């Protein structure tokens, strides 16, 4: 893609000041991947190791009705919003391969910078969560065989951070994930299948014990009441709405769409349809079955609840660990693309200079990410906070407003009203979820010290 300099029409209508954005040529590959590969990449994000936490972070605060209805509705709304973004990939006679590029074209330089900051905050928070998740999975694996508490969660987070750095050095750009998608899919199938099957077994046993009073055996209580009382319960429910939208984070649709072959829009719509039909089934299934099996005591890492042979649980934990590392690379790729482009990385990815660059620059980024992950390892609250601060604005508010700006002359009054309604509703949800997540994080930091061993 050649360097482009363009003026923003909406700004020119308002005043005569020049409103322009310089679009750098990307150092990464574009128009290279099939729609199926992109669909798998998108599905990996939905079914990442985060999916093992939704029973505890979504279903427990919302209950059966709120959790199921909320997840189904957020799936539908996310598909709609993602399709809007996909249709805006080619506007004004050119492709927009970065979210901020599209924002700059529609709004001008100020919005370009603001949305750039918002998107990278979103991706950074997501990556913190992935490091926490991979460290938690590694700790759970360790605890299967050694319950000595010599190594604690911050140590495992540090190990996970080193693994992420090594993977970032070995994988230069998003399209290079091709060979790793098969491994990631295998890991995903392993931990989701194990979590599902063992949850069914545990839930069935508890159901049988509750029906038959066997001498000396008392079934542990299992209920689906939403925990908490008063204000704390309300804040938890509001915070869980941020988790609902976090589950379908699409704050980098333009960057992923940049890798897809022509016809870009048509192929991206196919990839999205794959993601939100076949791709979401495993996540929904394991979320509901985990809540059914353990009720309101299910944890934010489902594999901590299940019972089974140690070797089976070990496979599940290691699969979650490795898959989180691979998926982190997807959400870190826009940051890597910016750094590679800014510092003029060219030539073979295996060139010593380029390997050293990835080691120093990407390593520095991931060291900072790992440090913050170990400092405040509150995974559920990070989901809520990320959803409120950036996921909802990037995924739901901005796509509707961008579509209004780009298609304003082609939309009916009803269509304009519909998009404005979405903007207002999701704006209110974002503010409420942010306040709730912040409050819950403050409360939890008062209960646990920094570098907590959760």
GROMACS .gro file of C-alpha atoms in nm:
model
  454
    1UNK     CA    1   0.000   0.000   0.000
    2UNK     CA    2   0.141   0.338  -0.095
    3UNK     CA    3   0.166   0.634   0.136
    4UNK     CA    4  -0.152   0.839   0.124
    5UNK     CA    5  -0.233   1.190   0.234
    6UNK     CA    6  -0.595   1.281   0.240
    7UNK     CA    7  -0.822   1.558   0.359
    8UNK     CA    8  -1.125   1.489   0.574
    9UNK     CA    9  -1.440   1.613   0.400
   10UNK     CA   10  -1.637   1.674   0.718
   11UNK     CA   11  -1.368   1.898   0.860
   12UNK     CA   12  -1.338   2.096   0.536
   13UNK     CA   13  -1.707   2.174   0.554
   14UNK     CA   14  -1.665   2.322   0.900
   15UNK     CA   15  -1.363   2.540   0.841
   16UNK     CA   16  -1.080   2.610   0.602
   17UNK     CA   17  -0.806   2.469   0.821
   18UNK     CA   18  -0.619   2.179   0.672
   19UNK     CA   19  -0.713   1.850   0.837
   20UNK     CA   20  -0.483   1.578   0.712
   21UNK     CA   21  -0.335   1.251   0.823
   22UNK     CA   22  -0.021   1.086   0.691
   23UNK     CA   23  -0.072   0.713   0.638
   24UNK     CA   24   0.257   0.518   0.657
   25UNK     CA   25   0.325   0.220   0.438
   26UNK     CA   26   0.287  -0.095   0.644
   27UNK     CA   27   0.581  -0.325   0.707
   28UNK     CA   28   0.347  -0.624   0.734
   29UNK     CA   29   0.170  -0.834   0.471
   30UNK     CA   30  -0.174  -0.739   0.336
   31UNK     CA   31  -0.426  -0.920   0.111
   32UNK     CA   32  -0.261  -1.253   0.176
   33UNK     CA   33  -0.501  -1.481   0.367
   34UNK     CA   34  -0.818  -1.675   0.283
   35UNK     CA   35  -1.149  -1.591   0.447
   36UNK     CA   36  -1.139  -1.926   0.627
   37UNK     CA   37  -0.800  -1.852   0.785
   38UNK     CA   38  -0.929  -1.514   0.900
   39UNK     CA   39  -1.245  -1.681   1.034
   40UNK     CA   40  -1.030  -1.919   1.237
   41UNK     CA   41  -0.824  -1.627   1.371
   42UNK     CA   42  -1.143  -1.450   1.480
   43UNK     CA   43  -1.281  -1.769   1.635
   44UNK     CA   44  -0.959  -1.818   1.829
   45UNK     CA   45  -1.022  -1.488   2.001
   46UNK     CA   46  -1.375  -1.590   2.100
   47UNK     CA   47  -1.272  -1.936   2.222
   48UNK     CA   48  -0.945  -1.837   2.382
   49UNK     CA   49  -0.863  -1.939   2.737
   50UNK     CA   50  -1.077  -1.643   2.846
   51UNK     CA   51  -1.378  -1.865   2.762
   52UNK     CA   52  -1.293  -2.076   3.067
   53UNK     CA   53  -1.379  -1.776   3.284
   54UNK     CA   54  -1.720  -1.674   3.152
   55UNK     CA   55  -1.913  -1.916   3.373
   56UNK     CA   56  -1.780  -1.725   3.673
   57UNK     CA   57  -1.753  -1.371   3.537
   58UNK     CA   58  -2.078  -1.360   3.334
   59UNK     CA   59  -2.318  -1.631   3.450
   60UNK     CA   60  -2.262  -1.597   3.825
   61UNK     CA   61  -2.335  -1.220   3.845
   62UNK     CA   62  -2.623  -1.238   3.593
   63UNK     CA   63  -2.784  -1.575   3.665
   64UNK     CA   64  -2.947  -1.808   3.412
   65UNK     CA   65  -3.183  -1.564   3.248
   66UNK     CA   66  -2.953  -1.263   3.244
   67UNK     CA   67  -2.648  -1.467   3.145
   68UNK     CA   68  -2.803  -1.666   2.860
   69UNK     CA   69  -3.007  -1.378   2.718
   70UNK     CA   70  -2.711  -1.144   2.758
   71UNK     CA   71  -2.467  -1.374   2.579
   72UNK     CA   72  -2.707  -1.447   2.293
   73UNK     CA   73  -2.792  -1.079   2.246
   74UNK     CA   74  -2.427  -0.970   2.266
   75UNK     CA   75  -2.344  -1.232   2.001
   76UNK     CA   76  -2.605  -1.089   1.765
   77UNK     CA   77  -2.514  -0.728   1.833
   78UNK     CA   78  -2.142  -0.801   1.794
   79UNK     CA   79  -2.199  -0.964   1.454
   80UNK     CA   80  -2.398  -0.660   1.345
   81UNK     CA   81  -2.136  -0.410   1.463
   82UNK     CA   82  -1.850  -0.613   1.314
   83UNK     CA   83  -2.029  -0.627   0.979
   84UNK     CA   84  -2.063  -0.247   0.986
   85UNK     CA   85  -1.688  -0.216   1.034
   86UNK     CA   86  -1.621  -0.465   0.756
   87UNK     CA   87  -1.833  -0.261   0.513
   88UNK     CA   88  -1.632   0.052   0.597
   89UNK     CA   89  -1.300  -0.105   0.500
   90UNK     CA   90  -1.317   0.049   0.155
   91UNK     CA   91  -1.438   0.409   0.185
   92UNK     CA   92  -1.337   0.708  -0.024
   93UNK     CA   93  -1.180   0.495  -0.294
   94UNK     CA   94  -0.913   0.334  -0.075
   95UNK     CA   95  -0.863   0.058   0.182
   96UNK     CA   96  -0.821   0.149   0.546
   97UNK     CA   97  -0.599  -0.118   0.700
   98UNK     CA   98  -0.592   0.032   1.048
   99UNK     CA   99  -0.877   0.142   1.275
  100UNK     CA  100  -0.715   0.482   1.326
  101UNK     CA  101  -0.674   0.530   0.949
  102UNK     CA  102  -1.049   0.499   0.901
  103UNK     CA  103  -1.111   0.733   1.195
  104UNK     CA  104  -0.871   0.989   1.048
  105UNK     CA  105  -1.042   0.975   0.710
  106UNK     CA  106  -1.390   1.026   0.858
  107UNK     CA  107  -1.315   1.266   1.145
  108UNK     CA  108  -0.971   1.424   1.105
  109UNK     CA  109  -0.637   1.421   1.280
  110UNK     CA  110  -0.762   1.475   1.638
  111UNK     CA  111  -0.991   1.174   1.621
  112UNK     CA  112  -0.713   0.978   1.452
  113UNK     CA  113  -0.492   1.029   1.757
  114UNK     CA  114  -0.768   0.976   2.015
  115UNK     CA  115  -0.891   0.651   1.861
  116UNK     CA  116  -0.534   0.533   1.817
  117UNK     CA  117  -0.480   0.579   2.192
  118UNK     CA  118  -0.813   0.414   2.274
  119UNK     CA  119  -0.742   0.111   2.057
  120UNK     CA  120  -0.394   0.054   2.194
  121UNK     CA  121  -0.525   0.086   2.549
  122UNK     CA  122  -0.781  -0.179   2.459
  123UNK     CA  123  -0.522  -0.414   2.313
  124UNK     CA  124  -0.283  -0.356   2.602
  125UNK     CA  125  -0.549  -0.444   2.860
  126UNK     CA  126  -0.647  -0.755   2.663
  127UNK     CA  127  -0.284  -0.865   2.654
  128UNK     CA  128  -0.253  -0.815   3.029
  129UNK     CA  129  -0.549  -1.048   3.069
  130UNK     CA  130  -0.391  -1.311   2.844
  131UNK     CA  131  -0.071  -1.309   3.047
  132UNK     CA  132  -0.274  -1.344   3.370
  133UNK     CA  133  -0.472  -1.631   3.214
  134UNK     CA  134  -0.164  -1.815   3.087
  135UNK     CA  135   0.009  -1.772   3.424
  136UNK     CA  136  -0.300  -1.899   3.607
  137UNK     CA  137  -0.315  -2.206   3.380
  138UNK     CA  138   0.054  -2.280   3.441
  139UNK     CA  139   0.007  -2.244   3.817
  140UNK     CA  140  -0.289  -2.484   3.807
  141UNK     CA  141  -0.072  -2.737   3.621
  142UNK     CA  142   0.203  -2.701   3.884
  143UNK     CA  143  -0.047  -2.746   4.169
  144UNK     CA  144  -0.158  -3.081   4.026
  145UNK     CA  145   0.176  -3.235   4.110
  146UNK     CA  146   0.329  -3.010   4.378
  147UNK     CA  147   0.118  -2.840   4.641
  148UNK     CA  148   0.411  -2.682   4.822
  149UNK     CA  149   0.331  -2.317   4.741
  150UNK     CA  150   0.698  -2.243   4.678
  151UNK     CA  151   0.612  -2.093   4.341
  152UNK     CA  152   0.326  -1.844   4.341
  153UNK     CA  153   0.110  -1.684   4.072
  154UNK     CA  154   0.351  -1.391   4.004
  155UNK     CA  155   0.626  -1.644   3.928
  156UNK     CA  156   0.408  -1.825   3.676
  157UNK     CA  157   0.302  -1.497   3.519
  158UNK     CA  158   0.671  -1.415   3.474
  159UNK     CA  159   0.729  -1.753   3.305
  160UNK     CA  160   0.430  -1.689   3.079
  161UNK     CA  161   0.573  -1.348   2.991
  162UNK     CA  162   0.903  -1.505   2.883
  163UNK     CA  163   0.714  -1.754   2.666
  164UNK     CA  164   0.520  -1.468   2.506
  165UNK     CA  165   0.845  -1.287   2.425
  166UNK     CA  166   0.992  -1.596   2.259
  167UNK     CA  167   0.677  -1.643   2.051
  168UNK     CA  168   0.675  -1.275   1.950
  169UNK     CA  169   1.034  -1.305   1.827
  170UNK     CA  170   0.953  -1.618   1.626
  171UNK     CA  171   0.631  -1.482   1.467
  172UNK     CA  172   0.700  -1.160   1.271
  173UNK     CA  173   0.342  -1.067   1.169
  174UNK     CA  174  -0.022  -1.174   1.183
  175UNK     CA  175  -0.022  -1.370   0.857
  176UNK     CA  176   0.273  -1.574   0.984
  177UNK     CA  177   0.037  -1.734   1.237
  178UNK     CA  178  -0.080  -1.970   0.962
  179UNK     CA  179   0.120  -2.269   1.084
  180UNK     CA  180   0.029  -2.193   1.446
  181UNK     CA  181  -0.346  -2.183   1.383
  182UNK     CA  182  -0.356  -2.562   1.367
  183UNK     CA  183  -0.180  -2.591   1.703
  184UNK     CA  184  -0.402  -2.324   1.855
  185UNK     CA  185  -0.715  -2.498   1.731
  186UNK     CA  186  -0.591  -2.828   1.877
  187UNK     CA  187  -0.518  -2.664   2.213
  188UNK     CA  188  -0.858  -2.495   2.208
  189UNK     CA  189  -1.040  -2.823   2.137
  190UNK     CA  190  -0.848  -2.997   2.414
  191UNK     CA  191  -0.918  -2.756   2.700
  192UNK     CA  192  -1.277  -2.683   2.599
  193UNK     CA  193  -1.360  -3.052   2.552
  194UNK     CA  194  -1.198  -3.153   2.879
  195UNK     CA  195  -1.368  -2.869   3.068
  196UNK     CA  196  -1.704  -2.957   2.910
  197UNK     CA  197  -1.687  -3.334   2.967
  198UNK     CA  198  -1.558  -3.314   3.325
  199UNK     CA  199  -1.813  -3.044   3.411
  200UNK     CA  200  -2.091  -3.272   3.281
  201UNK     CA  201  -1.957  -3.558   3.493
  202UNK     CA  202  -1.934  -3.345   3.807
  203UNK     CA  203  -2.276  -3.190   3.751
  204UNK     CA  204  -2.435  -3.529   3.693
  205UNK     CA  205  -2.282  -3.672   4.011
  206UNK     CA  206  -2.407  -3.378   4.216
  207UNK     CA  207  -2.754  -3.418   4.068
  208UNK     CA  208  -2.761  -3.789   4.153
  209UNK     CA  209  -2.639  -3.726   4.507
  210UNK     CA  210  -2.912  -3.469   4.559
  211UNK     CA  211  -3.175  -3.723   4.454
  212UNK     CA  212  -3.053  -4.025   4.651
  213UNK     CA  213  -2.951  -3.995   5.014
  214UNK     CA  214  -2.658  -4.233   5.036
  215UNK     CA  215  -2.541  -4.317   5.387
  216UNK     CA  216  -2.248  -4.105   5.487
  217UNK     CA  217  -2.257  -3.901   5.171
  218UNK     CA  218  -2.396  -3.550   5.162
  219UNK     CA  219  -2.415  -3.365   4.836
  220UNK     CA  220  -2.245  -3.024   4.846
  221UNK     CA  221  -2.484  -2.737   4.802
  222UNK     CA  222  -2.536  -2.610   4.450
  223UNK     CA  223  -2.755  -2.312   4.379
  224UNK     CA  224  -2.786  -2.046   4.114
  225UNK     CA  225  -2.867  -1.748   4.330
  226UNK     CA  226  -2.683  -1.433   4.230
  227UNK     CA  227  -2.433  -1.377   4.514
  228UNK     CA  228  -2.399  -1.056   4.711
  229UNK     CA  229  -2.649  -0.816   4.854
  230UNK     CA  230  -2.751  -0.454   4.819
  231UNK     CA  231  -2.516  -0.223   4.633
  232UNK     CA  232  -2.242  -0.484   4.586
  233UNK     CA  233  -2.482  -0.710   4.398
  234UNK     CA  234  -2.593  -0.427   4.170
  235UNK     CA  235  -2.234  -0.323   4.096
  236UNK     CA  236  -2.141  -0.683   4.015
  237UNK     CA  237  -2.433  -0.713   3.773
  238UNK     CA  238  -2.338  -0.388   3.599
  239UNK     CA  239  -1.974  -0.493   3.582
  240UNK     CA  240  -2.073  -0.824   3.421
  241UNK     CA  241  -2.222  -0.634   3.126
  242UNK     CA  242  -1.869  -0.525   3.042
  243UNK     CA  243  -1.767  -0.892   3.040
  244UNK     CA  244  -2.053  -0.971   2.800
  245UNK     CA  245  -1.913  -0.738   2.537
  246UNK     CA  246  -1.552  -0.823   2.618
  247UNK     CA  247  -1.624  -1.180   2.508
  248UNK     CA  248  -1.668  -1.061   2.148
  249UNK     CA  249  -1.396  -0.797   2.137
  250UNK     CA  250  -1.359  -0.678   1.777
  251UNK     CA  251  -1.158  -0.363   1.835
  252UNK     CA  252  -0.918  -0.450   1.554
  253UNK     CA  253  -1.146  -0.558   1.268
  254UNK     CA  254  -0.971  -0.328   1.012
  255UNK     CA  255  -0.628  -0.470   1.101
  256UNK     CA  256  -0.748  -0.829   1.065
  257UNK     CA  257  -0.938  -0.744   0.748
  258UNK     CA  258  -0.619  -0.601   0.598
  259UNK     CA  259  -0.476  -0.954   0.580
  260UNK     CA  260  -0.765  -1.096   0.377
  261UNK     CA  261  -0.766  -1.153   0.001
  262UNK     CA  262  -0.985  -0.973  -0.250
  263UNK     CA  263  -1.277  -0.924  -0.255
  264UNK     CA  264  -1.203  -0.782   0.088
  265UNK     CA  265  -1.551  -0.694   0.214
  266UNK     CA  266  -1.718  -1.010   0.085
  267UNK     CA  267  -1.450  -1.237   0.228
  268UNK     CA  268  -1.456  -1.058   0.563
  269UNK     CA  269  -1.832  -1.101   0.590
  270UNK     CA  270  -1.782  -1.474   0.529
  271UNK     CA  271  -1.519  -1.485   0.803
  272UNK     CA  272  -1.750  -1.301   1.045
  273UNK     CA  273  -2.041  -1.533   0.967
  274UNK     CA  274  -1.812  -1.826   1.043
  275UNK     CA  275  -1.698  -1.669   1.369
  276UNK     CA  276  -2.047  -1.588   1.496
  277UNK     CA  277  -2.207  -1.921   1.401
  278UNK     CA  278  -1.971  -2.219   1.417
  279UNK     CA  279  -1.704  -2.022   1.601
  280UNK     CA  280  -1.912  -1.918   1.903
  281UNK     CA  281  -2.070  -2.258   1.976
  282UNK     CA  282  -1.783  -2.394   2.192
  283UNK     CA  283  -1.767  -2.078   2.404
  284UNK     CA  284  -2.143  -2.075   2.467
  285UNK     CA  285  -2.146  -2.448   2.546
  286UNK     CA  286  -1.864  -2.446   2.801
  287UNK     CA  287  -1.998  -2.129   2.966
  288UNK     CA  288  -2.345  -2.274   3.026
  289UNK     CA  289  -2.230  -2.622   3.126
  290UNK     CA  290  -1.979  -2.483   3.374
  291UNK     CA  291  -2.246  -2.276   3.545
  292UNK     CA  292  -2.491  -2.569   3.541
  293UNK     CA  293  -2.237  -2.800   3.704
  294UNK     CA  294  -2.112  -2.575   3.984
  295UNK     CA  295  -2.365  -2.296   4.021
  296UNK     CA  296  -2.264  -1.974   4.191
  297UNK     CA  297  -1.939  -2.121   4.327
  298UNK     CA  298  -1.783  -2.166   3.982
  299UNK     CA  299  -1.452  -1.981   3.958
  300UNK     CA  300  -1.318  -1.740   3.697
  301UNK     CA  301  -1.104  -2.030   3.568
  302UNK     CA  302  -1.337  -2.325   3.517
  303UNK     CA  303  -1.062  -2.586   3.525
  304UNK     CA  304  -1.009  -2.506   3.894
  305UNK     CA  305  -1.354  -2.657   3.964
  306UNK     CA  306  -1.347  -2.976   3.759
  307UNK     CA  307  -1.240  -3.317   3.890
  308UNK     CA  308  -1.066  -3.586   3.689
  309UNK     CA  309  -0.739  -3.773   3.630
  310UNK     CA  310  -0.435  -3.556   3.691
  311UNK     CA  311  -0.292  -3.621   3.345
  312UNK     CA  312  -0.619  -3.511   3.178
  313UNK     CA  313  -0.630  -3.192   3.383
  314UNK     CA  314  -0.262  -3.137   3.307
  315UNK     CA  315  -0.329  -3.154   2.933
  316UNK     CA  316  -0.612  -2.902   2.972
  317UNK     CA  317  -0.402  -2.658   3.174
  318UNK     CA  318  -0.105  -2.672   2.937
  319UNK     CA  319  -0.337  -2.636   2.636
  320UNK     CA  320  -0.488  -2.322   2.790
  321UNK     CA  321  -0.138  -2.192   2.864
  322UNK     CA  322  -0.009  -2.235   2.508
  323UNK     CA  323  -0.329  -2.117   2.340
  324UNK     CA  324  -0.331  -1.796   2.544
  325UNK     CA  325   0.024  -1.723   2.425
  326UNK     CA  326  -0.071  -1.771   2.060
  327UNK     CA  327  -0.391  -1.567   2.087
  328UNK     CA  328  -0.211  -1.284   2.264
  329UNK     CA  329  -0.010  -1.241   1.945
  330UNK     CA  330  -0.330  -1.161   1.751
  331UNK     CA  331  -0.418  -0.872   1.981
  332UNK     CA  332  -0.057  -0.756   2.004
  333UNK     CA  333  -0.009  -0.755   1.625
  334UNK     CA  334  -0.133  -0.394   1.570
  335UNK     CA  335   0.124  -0.276   1.823
  336UNK     CA  336   0.394  -0.481   1.653
  337UNK     CA  337   0.288  -0.348   1.312
  338UNK     CA  338   0.315   0.010   1.435
  339UNK     CA  339   0.661  -0.047   1.584
  340UNK     CA  340   0.789  -0.236   1.280
  341UNK     CA  341   0.656   0.032   1.044
  342UNK     CA  342   0.781   0.324   1.253
  343UNK     CA  343   1.134   0.191   1.276
  344UNK     CA  344   1.152   0.076   0.914
  345UNK     CA  345   1.184  -0.299   0.960
  346UNK     CA  346   1.252  -0.444   0.614
  347UNK     CA  347   1.387  -0.759   0.457
  348UNK     CA  348   1.379  -1.115   0.585
  349UNK     CA  349   1.221  -1.179   0.922
  350UNK     CA  350   1.517  -1.406   0.996
  351UNK     CA  351   1.776  -1.135   0.939
  352UNK     CA  352   1.983  -1.088   1.259
  353UNK     CA  353   1.896  -0.716   1.272
  354UNK     CA  354   1.523  -0.788   1.259
  355UNK     CA  355   1.543  -1.067   1.516
  356UNK     CA  356   1.735  -0.835   1.751
  357UNK     CA  357   1.477  -0.562   1.693
  358UNK     CA  358   1.190  -0.792   1.788
  359UNK     CA  359   1.381  -0.910   2.093
  360UNK     CA  360   1.444  -0.558   2.224
  361UNK     CA  361   1.126  -0.374   2.120
  362UNK     CA  362   0.862  -0.645   2.152
  363UNK     CA  363   1.042  -0.784   2.454
  364UNK     CA  364   1.023  -0.444   2.625
  365UNK     CA  365   0.651  -0.415   2.551
  366UNK     CA  366   0.580  -0.764   2.689
  367UNK     CA  367   0.797  -0.712   2.998
  368UNK     CA  368   0.583  -0.411   3.086
  369UNK     CA  369   0.268  -0.613   3.017
  370UNK     CA  370   0.391  -0.900   3.235
  371UNK     CA  371   0.485  -0.671   3.523
  372UNK     CA  372   0.136  -0.516   3.535
  373UNK     CA  373  -0.021  -0.863   3.505
  374UNK     CA  374   0.167  -0.982   3.812
  375UNK     CA  375   0.103  -0.655   3.999
  376UNK     CA  376  -0.279  -0.674   3.978
  377UNK     CA  377  -0.382  -1.024   3.867
  378UNK     CA  378  -0.759  -0.967   3.900
  379UNK     CA  379  -0.873  -1.129   3.575
  380UNK     CA  380  -1.247  -1.079   3.610
  381UNK     CA  381  -1.211  -0.709   3.682
  382UNK     CA  382  -0.974  -0.666   3.388
  383UNK     CA  383  -1.243  -0.809   3.163
  384UNK     CA  384  -1.498  -0.562   3.297
  385UNK     CA  385  -1.259  -0.267   3.284
  386UNK     CA  386  -1.143  -0.346   2.932
  387UNK     CA  387  -1.499  -0.391   2.813
  388UNK     CA  388  -1.606  -0.056   2.959
  389UNK     CA  389  -1.305   0.158   2.865
  390UNK     CA  390  -1.241   0.042   2.514
  391UNK     CA  391  -1.431  -0.263   2.390
  392UNK     CA  392  -1.777  -0.105   2.397
  393UNK     CA  393  -1.666   0.226   2.237
  394UNK     CA  394  -1.454   0.057   1.969
  395UNK     CA  395  -1.688  -0.231   1.896
  396UNK     CA  396  -2.034  -0.077   1.927
  397UNK     CA  397  -2.035   0.302   1.958
  398UNK     CA  398  -1.780   0.404   1.694
  399UNK     CA  399  -1.890   0.156   1.422
  400UNK     CA  400  -2.244   0.295   1.438
  401UNK     CA  401  -2.126   0.656   1.428
  402UNK     CA  402  -1.870   0.590   1.154
  403UNK     CA  403  -2.139   0.424   0.946
  404UNK     CA  404  -2.360   0.728   0.996
  405UNK     CA  405  -2.084   0.960   0.876
  406UNK     CA  406  -1.978   0.745   0.580
  407UNK     CA  407  -2.329   0.659   0.457
  408UNK     CA  408  -2.526   0.964   0.572
  409UNK     CA  409  -2.659   1.045   0.225
  410UNK     CA  410  -2.776   0.689   0.169
  411UNK     CA  411  -2.955   0.624   0.500
  412UNK     CA  412  -3.323   0.675   0.569
  413UNK     CA  413  -3.448   0.865   0.874
  414UNK     CA  414  -3.531   0.537   1.043
  415UNK     CA  415  -3.180   0.399   0.980
  416UNK     CA  416  -3.021   0.716   1.116
  417UNK     CA  417  -3.241   0.699   1.426
  418UNK     CA  418  -3.147   0.333   1.474
  419UNK     CA  419  -2.775   0.405   1.469
  420UNK     CA  420  -2.813   0.701   1.705
  421UNK     CA  421  -3.012   0.481   1.944
  422UNK     CA  422  -2.726   0.228   1.947
  423UNK     CA  423  -2.476   0.506   2.014
  424UNK     CA  424  -2.672   0.644   2.310
  425UNK     CA  425  -2.755   0.305   2.464
  426UNK     CA  426  -2.402   0.167   2.442
  427UNK     CA  427  -2.261   0.499   2.562
  428UNK     CA  428  -2.466   0.467   2.881
  429UNK     CA  429  -2.369   0.101   2.920
  430UNK     CA  430  -2.000   0.189   2.880
  431UNK     CA  431  -2.009   0.458   3.148
  432UNK     CA  432  -2.200   0.238   3.394
  433UNK     CA  433  -1.971  -0.062   3.335
  434UNK     CA  434  -1.661   0.153   3.380
  435UNK     CA  435  -1.778   0.288   3.716
  436UNK     CA  436  -1.872  -0.063   3.833
  437UNK     CA  437  -1.543  -0.220   3.721
  438UNK     CA  438  -1.341   0.057   3.885
  439UNK     CA  439  -1.529   0.018   4.211
  440UNK     CA  440  -1.489  -0.361   4.212
  441UNK     CA  441  -1.117  -0.330   4.137
  442UNK     CA  442  -1.068  -0.085   4.425
  443UNK     CA  443  -1.258  -0.317   4.661
  444UNK     CA  444  -1.048  -0.616   4.554
  445UNK     CA  445  -0.718  -0.432   4.593
  446UNK     CA  446  -0.821  -0.366   4.954
  447UNK     CA  447  -0.871  -0.739   5.009
  448UNK     CA  448  -0.559  -0.859   4.825
  449UNK     CA  449  -0.213  -0.709   4.822
  450UNK     CA  450  -0.021  -0.635   4.504
  451UNK     CA  451   0.147  -0.937   4.342
  452UNK     CA  452  -0.128  -1.146   4.503
  453UNK     CA  453  -0.121  -1.525   4.478
  454UNK     CA  454  -0.483  -1.580   4.371
   0.00000   0.00000   0.00000
